[in-house]
C-alpha atoms as a PDB file:
ATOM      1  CA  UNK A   1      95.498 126.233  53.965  1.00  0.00           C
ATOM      2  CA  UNK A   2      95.300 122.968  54.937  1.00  0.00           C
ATOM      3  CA  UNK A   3      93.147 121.363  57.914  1.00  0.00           C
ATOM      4  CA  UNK A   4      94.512 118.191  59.737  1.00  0.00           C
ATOM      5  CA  UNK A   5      92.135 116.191  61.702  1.00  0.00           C
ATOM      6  CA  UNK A   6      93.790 114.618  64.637  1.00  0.00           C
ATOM      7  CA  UNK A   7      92.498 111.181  65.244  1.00  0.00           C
ATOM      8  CA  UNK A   8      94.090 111.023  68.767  1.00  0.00           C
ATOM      9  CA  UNK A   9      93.965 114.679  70.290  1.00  0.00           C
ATOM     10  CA  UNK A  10      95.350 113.758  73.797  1.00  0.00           C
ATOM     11  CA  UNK A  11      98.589 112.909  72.711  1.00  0.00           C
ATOM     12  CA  UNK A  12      99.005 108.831  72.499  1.00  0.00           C
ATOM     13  CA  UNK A  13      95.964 107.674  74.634  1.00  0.00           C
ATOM     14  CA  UNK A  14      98.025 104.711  75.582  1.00  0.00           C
ATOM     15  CA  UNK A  15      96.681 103.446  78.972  1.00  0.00           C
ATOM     16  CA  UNK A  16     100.256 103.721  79.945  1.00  0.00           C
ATOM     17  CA  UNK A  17     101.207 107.080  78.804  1.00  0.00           C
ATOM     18  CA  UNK A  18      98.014 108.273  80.818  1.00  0.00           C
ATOM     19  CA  UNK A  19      98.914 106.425  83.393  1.00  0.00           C
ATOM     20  CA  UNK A  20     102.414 108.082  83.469  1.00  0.00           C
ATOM     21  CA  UNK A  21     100.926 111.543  82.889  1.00  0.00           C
ATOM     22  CA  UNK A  22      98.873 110.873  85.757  1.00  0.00           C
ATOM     23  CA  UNK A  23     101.567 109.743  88.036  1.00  0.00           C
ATOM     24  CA  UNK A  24     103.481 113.118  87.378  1.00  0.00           C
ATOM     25  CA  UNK A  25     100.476 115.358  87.911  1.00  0.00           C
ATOM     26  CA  UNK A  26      99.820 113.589  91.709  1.00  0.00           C
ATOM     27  CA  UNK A  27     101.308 116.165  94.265  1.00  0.00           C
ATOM     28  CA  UNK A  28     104.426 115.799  96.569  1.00  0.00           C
ATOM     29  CA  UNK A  29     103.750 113.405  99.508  1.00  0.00           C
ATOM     30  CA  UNK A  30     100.375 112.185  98.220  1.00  0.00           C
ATOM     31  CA  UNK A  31      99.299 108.572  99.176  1.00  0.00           C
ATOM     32  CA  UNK A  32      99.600 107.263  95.503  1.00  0.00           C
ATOM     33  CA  UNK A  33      97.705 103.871  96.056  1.00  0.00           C
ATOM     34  CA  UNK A  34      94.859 105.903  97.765  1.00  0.00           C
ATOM     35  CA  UNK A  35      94.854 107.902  94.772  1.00  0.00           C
ATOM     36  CA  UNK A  36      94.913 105.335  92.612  1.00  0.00           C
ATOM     37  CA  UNK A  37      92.091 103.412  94.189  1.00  0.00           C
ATOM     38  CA  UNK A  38      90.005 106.377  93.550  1.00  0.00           C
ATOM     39  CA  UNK A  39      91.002 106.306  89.875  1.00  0.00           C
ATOM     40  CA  UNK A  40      90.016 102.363  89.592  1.00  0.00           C
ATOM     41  CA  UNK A  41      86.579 103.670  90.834  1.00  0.00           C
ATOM     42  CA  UNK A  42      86.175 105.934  88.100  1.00  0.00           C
ATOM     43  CA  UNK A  43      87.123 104.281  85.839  1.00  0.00           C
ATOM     44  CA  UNK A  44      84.808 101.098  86.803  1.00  0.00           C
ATOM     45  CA  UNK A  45      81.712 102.132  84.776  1.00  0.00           C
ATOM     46  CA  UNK A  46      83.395 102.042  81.758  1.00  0.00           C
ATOM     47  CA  UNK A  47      85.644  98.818  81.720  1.00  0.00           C
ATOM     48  CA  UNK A  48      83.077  96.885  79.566  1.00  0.00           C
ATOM     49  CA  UNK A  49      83.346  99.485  76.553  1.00  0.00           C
ATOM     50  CA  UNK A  50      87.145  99.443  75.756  1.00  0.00           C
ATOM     51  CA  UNK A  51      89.880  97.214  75.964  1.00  0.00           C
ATOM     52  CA  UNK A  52      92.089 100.359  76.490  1.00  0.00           C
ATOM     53  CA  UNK A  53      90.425 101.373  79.383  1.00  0.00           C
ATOM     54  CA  UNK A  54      90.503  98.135  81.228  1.00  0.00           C
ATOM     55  CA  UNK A  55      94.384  98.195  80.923  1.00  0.00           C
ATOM     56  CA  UNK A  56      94.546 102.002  82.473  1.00  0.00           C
ATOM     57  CA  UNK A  57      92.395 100.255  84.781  1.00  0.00           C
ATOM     58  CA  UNK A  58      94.519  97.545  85.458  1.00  0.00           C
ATOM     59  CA  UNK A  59      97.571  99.730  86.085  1.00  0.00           C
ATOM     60  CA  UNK A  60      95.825 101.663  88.421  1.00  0.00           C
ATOM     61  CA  UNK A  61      94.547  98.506  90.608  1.00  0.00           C
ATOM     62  CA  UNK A  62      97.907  97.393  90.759  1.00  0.00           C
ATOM     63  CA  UNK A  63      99.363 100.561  92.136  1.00  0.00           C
ATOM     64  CA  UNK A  64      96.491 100.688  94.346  1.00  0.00           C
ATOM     65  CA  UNK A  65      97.621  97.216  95.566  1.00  0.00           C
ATOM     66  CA  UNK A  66      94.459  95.232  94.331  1.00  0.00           C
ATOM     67  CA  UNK A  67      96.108  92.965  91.634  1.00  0.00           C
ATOM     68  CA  UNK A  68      99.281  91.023  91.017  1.00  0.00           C
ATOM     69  CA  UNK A  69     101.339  92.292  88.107  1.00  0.00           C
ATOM     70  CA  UNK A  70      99.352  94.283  85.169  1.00  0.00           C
ATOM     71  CA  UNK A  71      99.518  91.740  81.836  1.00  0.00           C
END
């Protein structure tokens, strides 16, 4: 028997596949920058610790309408 140790257990933990997860999870007729806005919010505490996390960020602000394009 062997034991694996899985460095990344979410899946990728790419800011954009969790960004994409996220957008498939929002219900039917939802107000997606409203939603999104809510997500930069959460998310705010916690820019300063990981680059990562300041891109999921940034994909959220610019759904939510608060930024130009994502880089």
């Amino acid at each position: 028997m062997s034991v694996t140790v899985e460095t990344n257990p979410c899946g990728s933990g790419r800011p954009e596949s969790v960004f994409i997860s996220w957008l498939l999870w929002q219900p039917r007729g939802a107000d997606l920058a409203v939603e999104a806005l809510k997500e930069v919010q959460k998310l705010a505490p916690f820019q300063e610790r990981d680059p990562e996390i300041v891109r999921l960020r940034s994909l959220f602000a610019t759904l939510a309408g608060q930024t130009g394009k994502p880089h």
